[in-house]
Coordinates of C-alpha atoms and ligand atoms in Angstrom, one line a residue:
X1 CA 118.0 -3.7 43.0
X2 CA 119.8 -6.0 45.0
X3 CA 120.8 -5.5 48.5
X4 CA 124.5 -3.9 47.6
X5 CA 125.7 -5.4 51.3
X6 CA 125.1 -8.6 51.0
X7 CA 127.5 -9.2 47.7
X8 CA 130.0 -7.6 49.4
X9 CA 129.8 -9.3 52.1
X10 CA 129.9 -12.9 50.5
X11 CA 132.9 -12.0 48.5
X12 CA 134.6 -10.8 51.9
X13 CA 134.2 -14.2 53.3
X14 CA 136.8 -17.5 53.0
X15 CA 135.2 -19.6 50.2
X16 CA 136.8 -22.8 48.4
X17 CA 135.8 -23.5 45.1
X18 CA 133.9 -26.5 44.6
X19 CA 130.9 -26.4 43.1
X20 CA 130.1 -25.8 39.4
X21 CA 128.1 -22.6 39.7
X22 CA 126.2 -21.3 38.2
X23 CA 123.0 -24.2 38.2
X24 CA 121.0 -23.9 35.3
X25 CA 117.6 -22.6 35.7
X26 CA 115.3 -25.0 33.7
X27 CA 112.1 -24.7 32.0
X28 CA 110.0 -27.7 32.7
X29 CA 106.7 -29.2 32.0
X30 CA 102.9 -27.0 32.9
X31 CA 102.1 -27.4 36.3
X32 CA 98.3 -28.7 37.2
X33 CA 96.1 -25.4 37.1
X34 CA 98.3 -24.3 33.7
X35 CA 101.2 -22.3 36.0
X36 CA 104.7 -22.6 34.2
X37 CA 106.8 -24.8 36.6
X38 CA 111.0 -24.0 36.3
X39 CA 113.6 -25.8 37.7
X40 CA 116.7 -24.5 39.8
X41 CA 119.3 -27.6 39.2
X42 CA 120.8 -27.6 42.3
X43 CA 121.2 -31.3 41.7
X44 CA 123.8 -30.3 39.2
X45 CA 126.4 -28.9 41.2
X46 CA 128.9 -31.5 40.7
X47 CA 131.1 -32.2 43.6
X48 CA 130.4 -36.2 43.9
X49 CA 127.1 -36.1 41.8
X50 CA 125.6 -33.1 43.3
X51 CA 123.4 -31.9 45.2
X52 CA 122.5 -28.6 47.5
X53 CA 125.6 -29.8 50.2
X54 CA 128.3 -28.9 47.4
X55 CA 127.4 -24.3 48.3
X56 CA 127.7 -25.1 52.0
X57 CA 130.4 -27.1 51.8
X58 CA 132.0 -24.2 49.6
X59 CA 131.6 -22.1 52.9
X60 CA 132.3 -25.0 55.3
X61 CA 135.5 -25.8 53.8
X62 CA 136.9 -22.1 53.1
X63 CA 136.7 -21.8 56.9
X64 CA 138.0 -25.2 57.8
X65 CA 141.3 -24.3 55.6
X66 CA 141.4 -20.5 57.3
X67 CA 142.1 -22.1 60.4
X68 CA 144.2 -24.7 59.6
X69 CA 142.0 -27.6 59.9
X70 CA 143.8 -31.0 58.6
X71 CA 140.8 -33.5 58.9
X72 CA 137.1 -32.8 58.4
X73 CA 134.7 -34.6 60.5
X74 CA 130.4 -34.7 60.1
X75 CA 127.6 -36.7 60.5
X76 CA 124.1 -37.8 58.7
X77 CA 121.5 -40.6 58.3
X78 CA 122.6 -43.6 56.9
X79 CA 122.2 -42.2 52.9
X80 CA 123.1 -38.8 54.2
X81 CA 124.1 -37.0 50.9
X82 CA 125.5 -34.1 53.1
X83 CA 127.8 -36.9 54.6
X84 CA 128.6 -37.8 50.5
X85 CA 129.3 -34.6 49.5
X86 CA 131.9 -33.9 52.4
X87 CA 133.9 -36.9 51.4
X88 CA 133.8 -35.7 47.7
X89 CA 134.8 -32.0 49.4
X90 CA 138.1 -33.8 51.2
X91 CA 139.1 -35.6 48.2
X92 CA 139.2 -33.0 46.2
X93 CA 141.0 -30.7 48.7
X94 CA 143.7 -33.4 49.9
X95 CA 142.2 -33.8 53.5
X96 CA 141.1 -37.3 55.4
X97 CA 137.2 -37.6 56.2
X98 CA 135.4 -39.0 58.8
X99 CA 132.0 -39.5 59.1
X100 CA 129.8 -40.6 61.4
X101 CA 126.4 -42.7 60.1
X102 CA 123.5 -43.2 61.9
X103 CA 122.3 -46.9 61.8
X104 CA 123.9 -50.3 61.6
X105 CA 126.7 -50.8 59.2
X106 CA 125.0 -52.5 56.6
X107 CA 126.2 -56.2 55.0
X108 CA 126.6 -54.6 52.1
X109 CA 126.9 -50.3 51.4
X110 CA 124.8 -48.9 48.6
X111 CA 123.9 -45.4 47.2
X112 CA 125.8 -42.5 49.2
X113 CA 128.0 -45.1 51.4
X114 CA 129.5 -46.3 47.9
X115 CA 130.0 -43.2 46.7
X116 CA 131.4 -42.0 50.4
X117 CA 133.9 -44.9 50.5
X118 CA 135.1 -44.7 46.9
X119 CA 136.0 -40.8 47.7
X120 CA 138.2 -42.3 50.7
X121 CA 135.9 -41.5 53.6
X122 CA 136.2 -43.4 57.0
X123 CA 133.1 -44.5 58.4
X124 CA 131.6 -45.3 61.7
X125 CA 128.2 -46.6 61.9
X126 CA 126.8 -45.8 65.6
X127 CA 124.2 -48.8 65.4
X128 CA 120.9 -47.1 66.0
X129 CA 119.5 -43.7 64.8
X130 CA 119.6 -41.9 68.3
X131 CA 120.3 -38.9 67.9
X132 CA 122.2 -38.6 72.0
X133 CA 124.4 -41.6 70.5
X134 CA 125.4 -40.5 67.4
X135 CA 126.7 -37.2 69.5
X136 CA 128.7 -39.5 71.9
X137 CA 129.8 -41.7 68.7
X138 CA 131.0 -38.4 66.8
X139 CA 132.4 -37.4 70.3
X140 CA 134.6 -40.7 70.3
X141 CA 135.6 -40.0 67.1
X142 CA 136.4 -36.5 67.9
X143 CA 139.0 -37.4 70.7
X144 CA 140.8 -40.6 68.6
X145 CA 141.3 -37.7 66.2
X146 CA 142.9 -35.2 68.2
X147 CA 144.7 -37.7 70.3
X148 CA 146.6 -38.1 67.0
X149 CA 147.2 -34.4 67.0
X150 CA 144.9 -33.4 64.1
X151 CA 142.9 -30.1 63.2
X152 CA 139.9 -31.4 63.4
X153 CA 136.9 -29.3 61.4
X154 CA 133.3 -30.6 62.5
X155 CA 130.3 -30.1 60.3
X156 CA 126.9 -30.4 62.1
X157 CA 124.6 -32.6 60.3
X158 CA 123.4 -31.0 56.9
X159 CA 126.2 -28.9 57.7
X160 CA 123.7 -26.0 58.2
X161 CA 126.0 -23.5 60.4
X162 CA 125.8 -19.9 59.4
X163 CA 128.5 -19.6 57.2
X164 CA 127.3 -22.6 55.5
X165 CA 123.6 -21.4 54.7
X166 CA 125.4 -18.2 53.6
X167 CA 126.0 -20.0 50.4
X168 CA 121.9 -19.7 50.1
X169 CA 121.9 -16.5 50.8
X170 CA 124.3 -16.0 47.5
X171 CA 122.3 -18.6 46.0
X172 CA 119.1 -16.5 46.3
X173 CA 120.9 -13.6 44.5
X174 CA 121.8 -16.4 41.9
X175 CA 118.2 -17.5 41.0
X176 CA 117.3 -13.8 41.3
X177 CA 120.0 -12.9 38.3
X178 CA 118.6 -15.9 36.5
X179 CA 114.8 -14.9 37.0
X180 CA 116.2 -11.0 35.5
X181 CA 117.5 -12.1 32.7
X182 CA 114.6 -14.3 32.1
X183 CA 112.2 -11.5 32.4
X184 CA 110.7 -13.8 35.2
X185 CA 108.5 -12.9 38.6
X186 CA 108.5 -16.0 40.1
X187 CA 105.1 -16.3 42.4
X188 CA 107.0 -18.9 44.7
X189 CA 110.2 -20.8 45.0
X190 CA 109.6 -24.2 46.8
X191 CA 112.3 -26.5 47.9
X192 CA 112.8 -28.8 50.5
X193 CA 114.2 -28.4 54.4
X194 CA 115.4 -30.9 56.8
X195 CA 118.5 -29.5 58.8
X196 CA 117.4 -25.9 57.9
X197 CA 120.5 -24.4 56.5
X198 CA 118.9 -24.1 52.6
X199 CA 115.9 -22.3 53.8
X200 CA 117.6 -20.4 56.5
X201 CA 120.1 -19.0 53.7
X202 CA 117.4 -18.3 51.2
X203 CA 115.3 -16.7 53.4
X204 CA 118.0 -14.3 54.5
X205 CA 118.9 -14.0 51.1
X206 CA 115.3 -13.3 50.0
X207 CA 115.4 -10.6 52.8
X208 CA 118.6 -9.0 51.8
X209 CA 116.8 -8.5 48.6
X210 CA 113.8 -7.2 49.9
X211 CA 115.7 -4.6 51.9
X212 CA 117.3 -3.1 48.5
X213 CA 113.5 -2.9 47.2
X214 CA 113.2 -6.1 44.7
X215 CA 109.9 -8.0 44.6
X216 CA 110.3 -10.9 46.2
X217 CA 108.7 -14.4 45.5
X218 CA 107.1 -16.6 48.2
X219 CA 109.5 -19.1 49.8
X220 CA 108.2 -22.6 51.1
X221 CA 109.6 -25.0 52.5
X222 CA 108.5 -28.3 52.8
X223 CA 109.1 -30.4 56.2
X224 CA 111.2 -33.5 55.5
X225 CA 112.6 -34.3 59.1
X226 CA 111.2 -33.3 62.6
X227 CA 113.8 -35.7 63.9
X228 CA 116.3 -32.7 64.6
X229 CA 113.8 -30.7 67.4
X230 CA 111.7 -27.6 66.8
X231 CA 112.8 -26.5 62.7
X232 CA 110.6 -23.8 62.7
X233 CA 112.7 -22.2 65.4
X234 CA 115.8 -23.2 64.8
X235 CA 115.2 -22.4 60.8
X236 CA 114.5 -18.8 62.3
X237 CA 117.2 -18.1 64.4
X238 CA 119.2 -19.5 61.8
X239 CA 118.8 -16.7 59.1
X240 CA 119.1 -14.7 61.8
X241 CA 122.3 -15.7 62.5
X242 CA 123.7 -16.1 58.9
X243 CA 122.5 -12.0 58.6
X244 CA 124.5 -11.7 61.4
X245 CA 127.2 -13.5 59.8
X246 CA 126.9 -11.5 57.0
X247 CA 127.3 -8.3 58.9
X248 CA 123.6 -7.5 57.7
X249 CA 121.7 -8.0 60.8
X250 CA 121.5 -4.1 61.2
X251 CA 120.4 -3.2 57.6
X252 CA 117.9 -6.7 56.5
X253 CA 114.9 -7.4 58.7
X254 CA 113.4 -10.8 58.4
X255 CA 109.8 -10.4 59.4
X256 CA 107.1 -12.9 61.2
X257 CA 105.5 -14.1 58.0
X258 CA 108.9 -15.1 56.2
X259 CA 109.3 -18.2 57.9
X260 CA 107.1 -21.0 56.0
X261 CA 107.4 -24.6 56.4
X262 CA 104.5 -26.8 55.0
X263 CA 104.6 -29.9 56.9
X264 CA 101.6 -31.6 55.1
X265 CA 103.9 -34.1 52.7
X266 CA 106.5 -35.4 55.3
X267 CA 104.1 -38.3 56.3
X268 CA 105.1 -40.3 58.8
X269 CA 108.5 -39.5 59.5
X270 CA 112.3 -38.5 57.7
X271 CA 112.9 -41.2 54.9
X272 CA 109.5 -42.7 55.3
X273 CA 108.3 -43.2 52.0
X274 CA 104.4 -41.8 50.9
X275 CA 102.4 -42.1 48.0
X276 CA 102.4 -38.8 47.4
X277 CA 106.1 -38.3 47.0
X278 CA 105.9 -41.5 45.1
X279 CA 103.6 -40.1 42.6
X280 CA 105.2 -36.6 42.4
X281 CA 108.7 -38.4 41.8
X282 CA 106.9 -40.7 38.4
X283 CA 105.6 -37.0 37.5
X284 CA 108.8 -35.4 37.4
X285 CA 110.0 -38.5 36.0
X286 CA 107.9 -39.6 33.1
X287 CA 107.5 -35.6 31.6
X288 CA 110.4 -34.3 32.6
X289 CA 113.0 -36.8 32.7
X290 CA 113.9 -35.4 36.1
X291 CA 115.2 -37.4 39.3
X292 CA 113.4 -36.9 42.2
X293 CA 114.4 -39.0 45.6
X294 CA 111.9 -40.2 48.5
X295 CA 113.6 -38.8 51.1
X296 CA 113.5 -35.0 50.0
X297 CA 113.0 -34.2 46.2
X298 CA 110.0 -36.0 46.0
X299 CA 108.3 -34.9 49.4
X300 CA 109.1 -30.9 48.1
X301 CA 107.9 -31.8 44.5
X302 CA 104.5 -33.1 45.9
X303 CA 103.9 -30.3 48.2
X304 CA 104.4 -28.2 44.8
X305 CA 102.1 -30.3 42.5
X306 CA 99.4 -30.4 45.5
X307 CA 99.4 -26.1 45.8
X308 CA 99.4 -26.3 42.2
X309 CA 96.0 -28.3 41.6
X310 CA 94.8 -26.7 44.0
X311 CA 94.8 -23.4 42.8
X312 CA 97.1 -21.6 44.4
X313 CA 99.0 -21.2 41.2
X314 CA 97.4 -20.8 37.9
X315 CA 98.2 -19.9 34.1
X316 CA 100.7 -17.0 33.9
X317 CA 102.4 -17.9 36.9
X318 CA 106.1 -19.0 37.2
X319 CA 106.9 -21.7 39.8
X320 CA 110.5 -22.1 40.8
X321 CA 111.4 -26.0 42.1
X322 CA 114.6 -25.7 43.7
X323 CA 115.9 -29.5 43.0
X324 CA 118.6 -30.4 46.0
X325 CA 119.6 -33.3 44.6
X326 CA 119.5 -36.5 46.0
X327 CA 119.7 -39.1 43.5
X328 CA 122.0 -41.5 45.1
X329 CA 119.8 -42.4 47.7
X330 CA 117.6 -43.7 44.7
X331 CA 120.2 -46.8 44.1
X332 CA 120.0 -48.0 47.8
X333 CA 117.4 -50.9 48.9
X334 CA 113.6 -49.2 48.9
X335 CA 115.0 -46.0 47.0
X336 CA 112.7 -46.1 44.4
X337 CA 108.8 -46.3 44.1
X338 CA 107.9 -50.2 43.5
Ligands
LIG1 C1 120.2 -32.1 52.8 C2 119.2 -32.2 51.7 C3 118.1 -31.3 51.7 C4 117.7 -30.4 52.9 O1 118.7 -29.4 53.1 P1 118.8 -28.7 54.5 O2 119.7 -27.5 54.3 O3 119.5 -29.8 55.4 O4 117.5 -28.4 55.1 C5 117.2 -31.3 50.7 N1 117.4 -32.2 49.7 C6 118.4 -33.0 49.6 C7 118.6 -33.9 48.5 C8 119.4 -33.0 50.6 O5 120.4 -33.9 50.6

């Protein structure tokens, strides 16, 4: 049994449809160890080729429209897909976009930035990847904006706000439909975090579930991105505040040991390529036919294949891989294993 709240509660809430929902659950190839490995295709939401961005935005937007926004603004890395996905969001809602891109503007755009312009995006590149700069850059941008008299909607980076990671919350009742009619117990479900607003979602989602007396598989994270402060907290507080969101706080408790990020396969920083990620993306690749990226995917998939061979999973277990997309990234300079 599901908790009966939280459905409710999502349907009570301003949502634009933009995502093609729901993603297929996937069987892929045996895991290291001889656990069964599926494969939640969050990469296949549509919206602008995809990607875990399109649910938030979903959220984002439905608020944006409620109160009358007329422009939406955001921010990201350089091949933020968030950033992407926003542009896609405004064409296909009839509003401008502006975003804000960490970095110099490059001689030439590639991977998101095409895809960003082609959608009719405006961009500003603030030169370096600081993150007090971008603020004042997006803060510029803010006030040319509403010196023209716009409404301006602003999406935090990864556009992880409550209402956004409310999506995963949904999503989590999604997969858990999925895993039902599967005759599935998933032992974990493993899937990437950088901003927070995924696992946040999930795990209120996850406890939402709990609280109306399902089973519940393990949720871990994997650390792609200390750049944005203390994730751990701010990942906790978040699901706290998308319960509260929700209207749920008083009827789902999250507990201490909920909270799991595995920071063992960021290596040396957000985007920085490793060999582990580099392997786990030619795994993916070359048995499944999947695409895995070097910023996110492939980080998350490695932390999976590592647990996996070293058995913490083994034959008779189910192993969800929640894909968030990411692909674009892959046709920008260095976005592919050598
Ligand atoms: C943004 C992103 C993530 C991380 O999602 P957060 O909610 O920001 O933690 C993971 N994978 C891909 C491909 C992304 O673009």
């Amino acid at each position: 049994m599901l908790s009966p709240g939280l459905r409710a509660s999502l349907d009570a809430r301003p949502r634009c449809p933009l995502a093609t929902l729901p993603t297929p659950l996937q069987r892929g190839p045996d895991l290291p160890g001889g656990a069964r490995l599926w494969v939640k295709r969050d990469d296949l939401t549509g919206l602008g080729l995809g990607g875990n961005k399109a649910r938030k935005l979903e959220r984002l937007c439905g608020e944006a429209l409620d109160q009358g926004a007329d422009v939406l603004l955001t921010v990201g890395a350089g091949q933020s897909n968030h950033c992407r996905q926003t542009a896609a969001a405004g064409a296909v809602l009839g509003l401008p976009v502006e975003l804000v891109l960490t970095g110099p503007e490059p001689a030439e755009p590639a991977g998101n930035q095409i895809l960003s312009a082609l959608f009719g995006a405006r961009t500003t590149y603030t030169g370096t990847e600081d993150i007090e700069t971008s603020a004042a850059v997006v803060g510029d941008v803010l006030a040319r904006l509403q010196g023209e008299g716009r409404e301006v909607a602003i999406f935090p980076p990864g556009g992880s706000t409550a209402a956004g990671a409310s999506a995963f919350a949904e999503a989590w009742l999604e997969l858990a439909d999925q895993c039902a009619a599967l005759g599935l117990s998933p032992a974990a479900v493993v899937h990437a975090s950088s901003t927070g607003g995924t696992h946040a979602g999930l795990m209120a989602g996850r406890a939402a579930a709990r609280a109306g007396g399902a089973e519940v598989p393990a949720l871990i994270a994997v650390g792609v991105a200390k750049v944005f402060g203390d994730l751990g907290v701010q990942t906790a507080d978040l699901a706290a505040a998308t319960l509260a969101h929700l209207g749920l706080d008083g009827d789902v408790a999250l507990e201490p040991g909920d909270l799991v990020i595995d920071w063992d396969f960021e290596g040396p920083g957000y985007a920085v390529p490793t060999a582990e990620a580099d392997a786990a993306i030619r795994w993916a690749a070359q048995r499944a036919g999947l695409v895995l990226d070097r910023v996110y995917t492939g980080k998350a998939f490695a932390g999976l294949l590592a647990h996996a061979a070293d058995g913490r999973w083994g034959r008779g277990d189910d192993v969800v891989f929640w894909h968030t997309g990411g692909a674009p990234a892959l046709f920008a300079p260095g976005g592919v294993p050598a």
